[in-house]
JSON list of C-alpha atoms in Angstrom, two decimals:
[
{"chain": "A", "resi": 1, "resn": "MET", "atom": "CA", "xyz": [-182.04, -80.95, 140.45]},
{"chain": "A", "resi": 2, "resn": "LYS", "atom": "CA", "xyz": [-182.59, -78.56, 137.56]},
{"chain": "A", "resi": 3, "resn": "ILE", "atom": "CA", "xyz": [-180.50, -75.91, 139.31]},
{"chain": "A", "resi": 4, "resn": "ALA", "atom": "CA", "xyz": [-177.60, -78.34, 139.78]},
{"chain": "A", "resi": 5, "resn": "PHE", "atom": "CA", "xyz": [-177.77, -79.23, 136.09]},
{"chain": "A", "resi": 6, "resn": "ILE", "atom": "CA", "xyz": [-177.72, -75.54, 135.12]},
{"chain": "A", "resi": 7, "resn": "VAL", "atom": "CA", "xyz": [-174.69, -74.86, 137.34]},
{"chain": "A", "resi": 8, "resn": "LEU", "atom": "CA", "xyz": [-172.86, -77.85, 135.83]},
{"chain": "A", "resi": 9, "resn": "ILE", "atom": "CA", "xyz": [-173.62, -76.58, 132.34]},
{"chain": "A", "resi": 10, "resn": "LEU", "atom": "CA", "xyz": [-172.17, -73.18, 133.25]},
{"chain": "A", "resi": 11, "resn": "ILE", "atom": "CA", "xyz": [-169.04, -74.50, 135.01]},
{"chain": "A", "resi": 12, "resn": "CYS", "atom": "CA", "xyz": [-168.04, -77.31, 132.58]},
{"chain": "A", "resi": 13, "resn": "PRO", "atom": "CA", "xyz": [-167.06, -75.04, 129.64]},
{"chain": "A", "resi": 14, "resn": "VAL", "atom": "CA", "xyz": [-164.82, -73.01, 131.94]},
{"chain": "A", "resi": 15, "resn": "LEU", "atom": "CA", "xyz": [-163.06, -76.16, 133.17]},
{"chain": "A", "resi": 16, "resn": "VAL", "atom": "CA", "xyz": [-162.69, -77.57, 129.65]},
{"chain": "A", "resi": 17, "resn": "PHE", "atom": "CA", "xyz": [-161.27, -74.26, 128.41]},
{"chain": "A", "resi": 18, "resn": "ALA", "atom": "CA", "xyz": [-158.80, -74.18, 131.31]},
{"chain": "A", "resi": 19, "resn": "GLN", "atom": "CA", "xyz": [-157.59, -77.72, 130.55]},
{"chain": "A", "resi": 20, "resn": "ASN", "atom": "CA", "xyz": [-157.24, -77.02, 126.83]},
{"chain": "A", "resi": 21, "resn": "THR", "atom": "CA", "xyz": [-155.36, -73.81, 127.47]},
{"chain": "A", "resi": 22, "resn": "GLU", "atom": "CA", "xyz": [-152.87, -75.50, 129.77]},
{"chain": "A", "resi": 23, "resn": "LYS", "atom": "CA", "xyz": [-152.27, -78.28, 127.23]},
{"chain": "A", "resi": 24, "resn": "ASN", "atom": "CA", "xyz": [-152.04, -75.99, 124.20]},
{"chain": "A", "resi": 25, "resn": "ASN", "atom": "CA", "xyz": [-149.70, -73.06, 124.67]},
{"chain": "A", "resi": 26, "resn": "SER", "atom": "CA", "xyz": [-150.87, -71.51, 121.42]},
{"chain": "A", "resi": 27, "resn": "LEU", "atom": "CA", "xyz": [-153.93, -70.25, 123.29]},
{"chain": "A", "resi": 28, "resn": "ALA", "atom": "CA", "xyz": [-151.76, -68.59, 125.93]},
{"chain": "A", "resi": 29, "resn": "TYR", "atom": "CA", "xyz": [-150.93, -64.93, 125.48]},
{"chain": "A", "resi": 30, "resn": "THR", "atom": "CA", "xyz": [-147.25, -64.35, 124.86]},
{"chain": "A", "resi": 31, "resn": "ASP", "atom": "CA", "xyz": [-145.59, -61.00, 124.49]},
{"chain": "A", "resi": 32, "resn": "MET", "atom": "CA", "xyz": [-142.12, -62.35, 123.72]},
{"chain": "A", "resi": 33, "resn": "LYS", "atom": "CA", "xyz": [-140.95, -59.67, 121.27]},
{"chain": "A", "resi": 34, "resn": "PRO", "atom": "CA", "xyz": [-138.54, -57.51, 123.25]},
{"chain": "A", "resi": 35, "resn": "MET", "atom": "CA", "xyz": [-137.83, -54.01, 121.96]},
{"chain": "A", "resi": 36, "resn": "ASP", "atom": "CA", "xyz": [-134.55, -53.77, 123.79]},
{"chain": "A", "resi": 37, "resn": "GLU", "atom": "CA", "xyz": [-132.36, -56.11, 125.80]},
{"chain": "A", "resi": 38, "resn": "ASP", "atom": "CA", "xyz": [-133.43, -54.32, 129.01]},
{"chain": "A", "resi": 39, "resn": "SER", "atom": "CA", "xyz": [-137.15, -54.56, 128.24]},
{"chain": "A", "resi": 40, "resn": "LEU", "atom": "CA", "xyz": [-139.49, -57.04, 129.86]},
{"chain": "A", "resi": 41, "resn": "THR", "atom": "CA", "xyz": [-141.37, -59.79, 128.09]},
{"chain": "A", "resi": 42, "resn": "VAL", "atom": "CA", "xyz": [-144.59, -61.35, 129.32]},
{"chain": "A", "resi": 43, "resn": "LYS", "atom": "CA", "xyz": [-145.88, -64.90, 128.99]},
{"chain": "A", "resi": 44, "resn": "ARG", "atom": "CA", "xyz": [-149.48, -65.22, 130.06]},
{"chain": "A", "resi": 45, "resn": "LYS", "atom": "CA", "xyz": [-151.31, -68.49, 130.64]},
{"chain": "A", "resi": 46, "resn": "ILE", "atom": "CA", "xyz": [-154.77, -69.15, 132.01]},
{"chain": "A", "resi": 47, "resn": "LEU", "atom": "CA", "xyz": [-153.99, -68.50, 135.68]},
{"chain": "A", "resi": 48, "resn": "THR", "atom": "CA", "xyz": [-150.51, -67.03, 135.72]},
{"chain": "A", "resi": 49, "resn": "THR", "atom": "CA", "xyz": [-148.55, -64.20, 134.21]},
{"chain": "A", "resi": 50, "resn": "LEU", "atom": "CA", "xyz": [-144.80, -64.61, 134.04]},
{"chain": "A", "resi": 51, "resn": "ILE", "atom": "CA", "xyz": [-142.40, -61.73, 133.41]},
{"chain": "A", "resi": 52, "resn": "TYR", "atom": "CA", "xyz": [-139.03, -62.34, 131.77]},
{"chain": "A", "resi": 53, "resn": "ARG", "atom": "CA", "xyz": [-136.00, -60.16, 131.25]},
{"chain": "A", "resi": 54, "resn": "LYS", "atom": "CA", "xyz": [-133.30, -61.36, 128.83]},
{"chain": "A", "resi": 55, "resn": "GLY", "atom": "CA", "xyz": [-135.01, -64.76, 128.79]},
{"chain": "A", "resi": 56, "resn": "ILE", "atom": "CA", "xyz": [-134.81, -65.23, 132.57]},
{"chain": "A", "resi": 57, "resn": "LYS", "atom": "CA", "xyz": [-137.99, -65.46, 134.64]},
{"chain": "A", "resi": 58, "resn": "LEU", "atom": "CA", "xyz": [-138.08, -62.73, 137.28]},
{"chain": "A", "resi": 59, "resn": "SER", "atom": "CA", "xyz": [-139.23, -63.33, 140.84]},
{"chain": "A", "resi": 60, "resn": "PRO", "atom": "CA", "xyz": [-141.73, -60.92, 142.42]},
{"chain": "A", "resi": 61, "resn": "GLU", "atom": "CA", "xyz": [-138.97, -59.40, 144.57]},
{"chain": "A", "resi": 62, "resn": "MET", "atom": "CA", "xyz": [-136.85, -58.71, 141.49]},
{"chain": "A", "resi": 63, "resn": "ILE", "atom": "CA", "xyz": [-139.82, -57.14, 139.71]},
{"chain": "A", "resi": 64, "resn": "ARG", "atom": "CA", "xyz": [-140.60, -54.86, 142.66]},
{"chain": "A", "resi": 65, "resn": "THR", "atom": "CA", "xyz": [-136.96, -53.78, 142.76]},
{"chain": "A", "resi": 66, "resn": "LEU", "atom": "CA", "xyz": [-136.99, -53.18, 139.01]},
{"chain": "A", "resi": 67, "resn": "TYR", "atom": "CA", "xyz": [-140.18, -51.10, 139.26]},
{"chain": "A", "resi": 68, "resn": "SER", "atom": "CA", "xyz": [-138.90, -48.95, 142.14]},
{"chain": "A", "resi": 69, "resn": "GLU", "atom": "CA", "xyz": [-138.22, -46.01, 139.78]},
{"chain": "A", "resi": 70, "resn": "ASN", "atom": "CA", "xyz": [-141.46, -46.31, 137.79]},
{"chain": "A", "resi": 71, "resn": "LYS", "atom": "CA", "xyz": [-144.38, -45.54, 140.12]},
{"chain": "A", "resi": 72, "resn": "ASN", "atom": "CA", "xyz": [-147.16, -46.33, 137.62]},
{"chain": "A", "resi": 73, "resn": "ALA", "atom": "CA", "xyz": [-145.72, -49.74, 136.77]},
{"chain": "A", "resi": 74, "resn": "ARG", "atom": "CA", "xyz": [-145.16, -50.50, 140.46]},
{"chain": "A", "resi": 75, "resn": "ARG", "atom": "CA", "xyz": [-148.74, -49.52, 141.36]},
{"chain": "A", "resi": 76, "resn": "SER", "atom": "CA", "xyz": [-150.19, -51.67, 138.55]},
{"chain": "A", "resi": 77, "resn": "TYR", "atom": "CA", "xyz": [-148.01, -54.63, 139.52]},
{"chain": "A", "resi": 78, "resn": "LEU", "atom": "CA", "xyz": [-148.86, -54.46, 143.22]},
{"chain": "A", "resi": 79, "resn": "SER", "atom": "CA", "xyz": [-152.59, -54.11, 142.47]},
{"chain": "A", "resi": 80, "resn": "GLY", "atom": "CA", "xyz": [-152.40, -57.14, 140.20]},
{"chain": "A", "resi": 81, "resn": "GLN", "atom": "CA", "xyz": [-150.54, -59.12, 142.84]},
{"chain": "A", "resi": 82, "resn": "ILE", "atom": "CA", "xyz": [-153.32, -58.34, 145.34]},
{"chain": "A", "resi": 83, "resn": "LEU", "atom": "CA", "xyz": [-156.15, -59.30, 142.98]},
{"chain": "A", "resi": 84, "resn": "LYS", "atom": "CA", "xyz": [-154.62, -62.58, 141.78]},
{"chain": "A", "resi": 85, "resn": "PRO", "atom": "CA", "xyz": [-155.06, -64.57, 145.02]},
{"chain": "A", "resi": 86, "resn": "LEU", "atom": "CA", "xyz": [-158.39, -62.91, 145.87]},
{"chain": "A", "resi": 87, "resn": "GLY", "atom": "CA", "xyz": [-159.99, -64.06, 142.61]},
{"chain": "A", "resi": 88, "resn": "PRO", "atom": "CA", "xyz": [-159.72, -67.83, 143.17]},
{"chain": "A", "resi": 89, "resn": "LEU", "atom": "CA", "xyz": [-160.73, -67.37, 146.82]},
{"chain": "A", "resi": 90, "resn": "LEU", "atom": "CA", "xyz": [-163.89, -65.52, 145.78]},
{"chain": "A", "resi": 91, "resn": "SER", "atom": "CA", "xyz": [-164.63, -68.11, 143.08]},
{"chain": "A", "resi": 92, "resn": "ALA", "atom": "CA", "xyz": [-164.21, -70.98, 145.53]},
{"chain": "A", "resi": 93, "resn": "SER", "atom": "CA", "xyz": [-166.51, -69.22, 148.00]},
{"chain": "A", "resi": 94, "resn": "GLY", "atom": "CA", "xyz": [-169.08, -68.82, 145.24]},
{"chain": "A", "resi": 95, "resn": "VAL", "atom": "CA", "xyz": [-168.91, -72.53, 144.42]},
{"chain": "A", "resi": 96, "resn": "VAL", "atom": "CA", "xyz": [-169.38, -73.41, 148.10]},
{"chain": "A", "resi": 97, "resn": "LEU", "atom": "CA", "xyz": [-172.33, -71.02, 148.44]},
{"chain": "A", "resi": 98, "resn": "GLY", "atom": "CA", "xyz": [-173.87, -72.44, 145.26]},
{"chain": "A", "resi": 99, "resn": "TYR", "atom": "CA", "xyz": [-173.43, -75.97, 146.58]},
{"chain": "A", "resi": 100, "resn": "ILE", "atom": "CA", "xyz": [-175.11, -75.02, 149.86]},
{"chain": "A", "resi": 101, "resn": "ALA", "atom": "CA", "xyz": [-177.99, -73.46, 147.92]},
{"chain": "A", "resi": 102, "resn": "ILE", "atom": "CA", "xyz": [-178.42, -76.51, 145.68]},
{"chain": "A", "resi": 103, "resn": "LYS", "atom": "CA", "xyz": [-178.14, -78.96, 148.56]},
{"chain": "A", "resi": 104, "resn": "GLY", "atom": "CA", "xyz": [-180.84, -77.09, 150.40]},
{"chain": "A", "resi": 105, "resn": "LYS", "atom": "CA", "xyz": [-182.28, -77.65, 153.83]},
{"chain": "A", "resi": 106, "resn": "PRO", "atom": "CA", "xyz": [-184.59, -80.61, 154.50]},
{"chain": "A", "resi": 107, "resn": "ALA", "atom": "CA", "xyz": [-187.99, -79.76, 155.88]},
{"chain": "A", "resi": 108, "resn": "SER", "atom": "CA", "xyz": [-191.25, -81.55, 156.53]},
{"chain": "A", "resi": 109, "resn": "ALA", "atom": "CA", "xyz": [-194.87, -80.57, 156.96]},
{"chain": "A", "resi": 110, "resn": "ASN", "atom": "CA", "xyz": [-197.89, -82.34, 158.42]},
{"chain": "A", "resi": 111, "resn": "ILE", "atom": "CA", "xyz": [-200.88, -82.35, 156.09]},
{"chain": "A", "resi": 112, "resn": "HIS", "atom": "CA", "xyz": [-204.40, -83.40, 156.96]},
{"chain": "A", "resi": 113, "resn": "TYR", "atom": "CA", "xyz": [-205.87, -85.05, 153.86]},
{"chain": "A", "resi": 114, "resn": "ASN", "atom": "CA", "xyz": [-208.98, -87.35, 153.70]},
{"chain": "A", "resi": 115, "resn": "ASN", "atom": "CA", "xyz": [-209.12, -87.61, 157.46]},
{"chain": "A", "resi": 116, "resn": "GLN", "atom": "CA", "xyz": [-205.49, -88.79, 157.54]},
{"chain": "A", "resi": 117, "resn": "ASP", "atom": "CA", "xyz": [-202.40, -87.04, 158.85]},
{"chain": "A", "resi": 118, "resn": "ILE", "atom": "CA", "xyz": [-199.62, -87.24, 156.24]},
{"chain": "A", "resi": 119, "resn": "THR", "atom": "CA", "xyz": [-196.06, -86.05, 156.75]},
{"chain": "A", "resi": 120, "resn": "ALA", "atom": "CA", "xyz": [-194.57, -84.56, 153.57]},
{"chain": "A", "resi": 121, "resn": "HIS", "atom": "CA", "xyz": [-190.79, -84.30, 153.31]},
{"chain": "A", "resi": 122, "resn": "TYR", "atom": "CA", "xyz": [-189.24, -81.73, 150.96]},
{"chain": "A", "resi": 123, "resn": "THR", "atom": "CA", "xyz": [-186.12, -79.63, 150.49]},
{"chain": "A", "resi": 124, "resn": "ILE", "atom": "CA", "xyz": [-185.95, -75.85, 150.75]},
{"chain": "A", "resi": 125, "resn": "ARG", "atom": "CA", "xyz": [-183.54, -74.39, 148.18]},
{"chain": "A", "resi": 126, "resn": "SER", "atom": "CA", "xyz": [-182.58, -70.75, 148.10]},
{"chain": "A", "resi": 127, "resn": "ARG", "atom": "CA", "xyz": [-182.47, -69.14, 144.67]},
{"chain": "A", "resi": 128, "resn": "PRO", "atom": "CA", "xyz": [-180.93, -65.90, 146.00]},
{"chain": "A", "resi": 129, "resn": "LYS", "atom": "CA", "xyz": [-178.07, -67.91, 147.54]},
{"chain": "A", "resi": 130, "resn": "LEU", "atom": "CA", "xyz": [-177.56, -69.71, 144.24]},
{"chain": "A", "resi": 131, "resn": "ALA", "atom": "CA", "xyz": [-177.54, -66.41, 142.34]},
{"chain": "A", "resi": 132, "resn": "ALA", "atom": "CA", "xyz": [-175.09, -64.93, 144.87]},
{"chain": "A", "resi": 133, "resn": "GLY", "atom": "CA", "xyz": [-172.83, -67.98, 144.56]},
{"chain": "A", "resi": 134, "resn": "LEU", "atom": "CA", "xyz": [-172.85, -67.78, 140.78]},
{"chain": "A", "resi": 135, "resn": "GLY", "atom": "CA", "xyz": [-172.16, -64.05, 140.96]},
{"chain": "A", "resi": 136, "resn": "MET", "atom": "CA", "xyz": [-169.26, -64.62, 143.36]},
{"chain": "A", "resi": 137, "resn": "PHE", "atom": "CA", "xyz": [-167.84, -67.31, 141.06]},
{"chain": "A", "resi": 138, "resn": "ILE", "atom": "CA", "xyz": [-167.94, -65.01, 138.03]},
{"chain": "A", "resi": 139, "resn": "ALA", "atom": "CA", "xyz": [-166.59, -62.04, 140.03]},
{"chain": "A", "resi": 140, "resn": "GLY", "atom": "CA", "xyz": [-163.66, -64.19, 141.18]},
{"chain": "A", "resi": 141, "resn": "ILE", "atom": "CA", "xyz": [-162.77, -65.10, 137.60]},
{"chain": "A", "resi": 142, "resn": "VAL", "atom": "CA", "xyz": [-162.99, -61.42, 136.63]},
{"chain": "A", "resi": 143, "resn": "MET", "atom": "CA", "xyz": [-160.74, -60.44, 139.55]},
{"chain": "A", "resi": 144, "resn": "LEU", "atom": "CA", "xyz": [-158.15, -63.05, 138.57]},
{"chain": "A", "resi": 145, "resn": "GLU", "atom": "CA", "xyz": [-158.14, -61.88, 134.95]},
{"chain": "A", "resi": 146, "resn": "SER", "atom": "CA", "xyz": [-157.97, -58.24, 136.03]},
{"chain": "A", "resi": 147, "resn": "GLY", "atom": "CA", "xyz": [-154.98, -59.00, 138.24]},
{"chain": "A", "resi": 148, "resn": "ASN", "atom": "CA", "xyz": [-153.19, -60.69, 135.34]},
{"chain": "A", "resi": 149, "resn": "GLU", "atom": "CA", "xyz": [-154.02, -57.79, 133.01]},
{"chain": "A", "resi": 150, "resn": "LEU", "atom": "CA", "xyz": [-152.63, -55.30, 135.54]},
{"chain": "A", "resi": 151, "resn": "ILE", "atom": "CA", "xyz": [-149.37, -57.25, 135.64]},
{"chain": "A", "resi": 152, "resn": "VAL", "atom": "CA", "xyz": [-149.18, -57.20, 131.83]},
{"chain": "A", "resi": 153, "resn": "ARG", "atom": "CA", "xyz": [-149.92, -53.46, 131.89]},
{"chain": "A", "resi": 154, "resn": "SER", "atom": "CA", "xyz": [-147.12, -52.90, 134.41]},
{"chain": "A", "resi": 155, "resn": "SER", "atom": "CA", "xyz": [-144.58, -54.50, 132.08]},
{"chain": "A", "resi": 156, "resn": "ARG", "atom": "CA", "xyz": [-145.82, -52.35, 129.19]},
{"chain": "A", "resi": 157, "resn": "GLN", "atom": "CA", "xyz": [-145.53, -49.23, 131.32]},
{"chain": "A", "resi": 158, "resn": "TYR", "atom": "CA", "xyz": [-142.00, -50.19, 132.29]},
{"chain": "A", "resi": 159, "resn": "ASN", "atom": "CA", "xyz": [-141.05, -50.88, 128.66]},
{"chain": "A", "resi": 160, "resn": "SER", "atom": "CA", "xyz": [-142.53, -47.58, 127.47]},
{"chain": "A", "resi": 161, "resn": "LYS", "atom": "CA", "xyz": [-140.47, -45.75, 130.08]},
{"chain": "A", "resi": 162, "resn": "ILE", "atom": "CA", "xyz": [-137.31, -47.51, 128.85]},
{"chain": "A", "resi": 163, "resn": "GLY", "atom": "CA", "xyz": [-138.15, -46.61, 125.24]},
{"chain": "A", "resi": 164, "resn": "SER", "atom": "CA", "xyz": [-138.66, -42.94, 126.08]},
{"chain": "A", "resi": 165, "resn": "GLN", "atom": "CA", "xyz": [-135.36, -42.83, 127.99]},
{"chain": "A", "resi": 166, "resn": "LYS", "atom": "CA", "xyz": [-133.52, -44.39, 125.05]},
{"chain": "A", "resi": 167, "resn": "THR", "atom": "CA", "xyz": [-134.91, -41.93, 122.52]},
{"chain": "A", "resi": 168, "resn": "THR", "atom": "CA", "xyz": [-134.21, -38.82, 124.59]},
{"chain": "A", "resi": 169, "resn": "SER", "atom": "CA", "xyz": [-130.54, -39.61, 125.13]},
{"chain": "A", "resi": 170, "resn": "PHE", "atom": "CA", "xyz": [-128.11, -39.07, 122.27]},
{"chain": "A", "resi": 171, "resn": "GLN", "atom": "CA", "xyz": [-125.56, -41.85, 122.05]},
{"chain": "A", "resi": 172, "resn": "PRO", "atom": "CA", "xyz": [-123.99, -42.07, 118.61]},
{"chain": "A", "resi": 173, "resn": "SER", "atom": "CA", "xyz": [-121.86, -45.13, 117.92]},
{"chain": "A", "resi": 174, "resn": "PHE", "atom": "CA", "xyz": [-119.37, -45.85, 115.14]},
{"chain": "A", "resi": 175, "resn": "HIS", "atom": "CA", "xyz": [-118.02, -49.29, 114.41]},
{"chain": "A", "resi": 176, "resn": "PHE", "atom": "CA", "xyz": [-115.48, -50.36, 111.83]},
{"chain": "A", "resi": 177, "resn": "GLY", "atom": "CA", "xyz": [-115.34, -53.99, 110.87]},
{"chain": "A", "resi": 178, "resn": "ILE", "atom": "CA", "xyz": [-117.83, -56.64, 109.82]},
{"chain": "A", "resi": 179, "resn": "THR", "atom": "CA", "xyz": [-121.36, -55.29, 109.35]},
{"chain": "A", "resi": 180, "resn": "HIS", "atom": "CA", "xyz": [-124.62, -57.11, 110.11]},
{"chain": "A", "resi": 181, "resn": "SER", "atom": "CA", "xyz": [-124.83, -58.31, 106.52]},
{"chain": "A", "resi": 182, "resn": "GLY", "atom": "CA", "xyz": [-121.38, -59.90, 106.78]},
{"chain": "A", "resi": 183, "resn": "ASN", "atom": "CA", "xyz": [-119.49, -57.33, 104.70]},
{"chain": "A", "resi": 184, "resn": "LEU", "atom": "CA", "xyz": [-116.51, -55.19, 105.69]},
{"chain": "A", "resi": 185, "resn": "GLY", "atom": "CA", "xyz": [-117.43, -51.55, 106.34]},
{"chain": "A", "resi": 186, "resn": "VAL", "atom": "CA", "xyz": [-118.34, -48.77, 108.71]},
{"chain": "A", "resi": 187, "resn": "TYR", "atom": "CA", "xyz": [-121.45, -48.99, 110.83]},
{"chain": "A", "resi": 188, "resn": "ALA", "atom": "CA", "xyz": [-122.78, -45.73, 112.30]},
{"chain": "A", "resi": 189, "resn": "ARG", "atom": "CA", "xyz": [-125.76, -45.36, 114.60]},
{"chain": "A", "resi": 190, "resn": "PHE", "atom": "CA", "xyz": [-127.28, -41.98, 115.53]}
]
């Protein structure tokens, strides 16, 4: 009973944090400051990481196509995509193993006491199974977060590659007309 109470104390804050994060988007990580119109922006919530380009959410197929030229970004993205479904699976397995450990296995023993045979019923609970279940639960959460971080890293790697390509190419532009401040003039960009 004490072990079940300890597991509930450890799991409840995680569930409360997950509910609060889904309700309040201010806790979600958002990287919505694009450097360039071709750069990617990332919106990260508790379980998902969404990648946008020009305000449009990209599908995984579009992202893989976009990353085809950038090997580091592609590798990070694919690794993150592999870890994301494995994390919840490992966490769920840990919860099941912890439940099995807490539930225990019923057993009984015959005791001879004061010239009477008494049958004592008890439950065998495995602490190593409980520890393994808790470890699997935590490892699953870490895997999920690592997968999301790898996806964020892939978008940063892609954006840094775009920034380096833009700075190495020389494309001067001259415009005559209304400037950004609303005045009439010449606008030159080097």
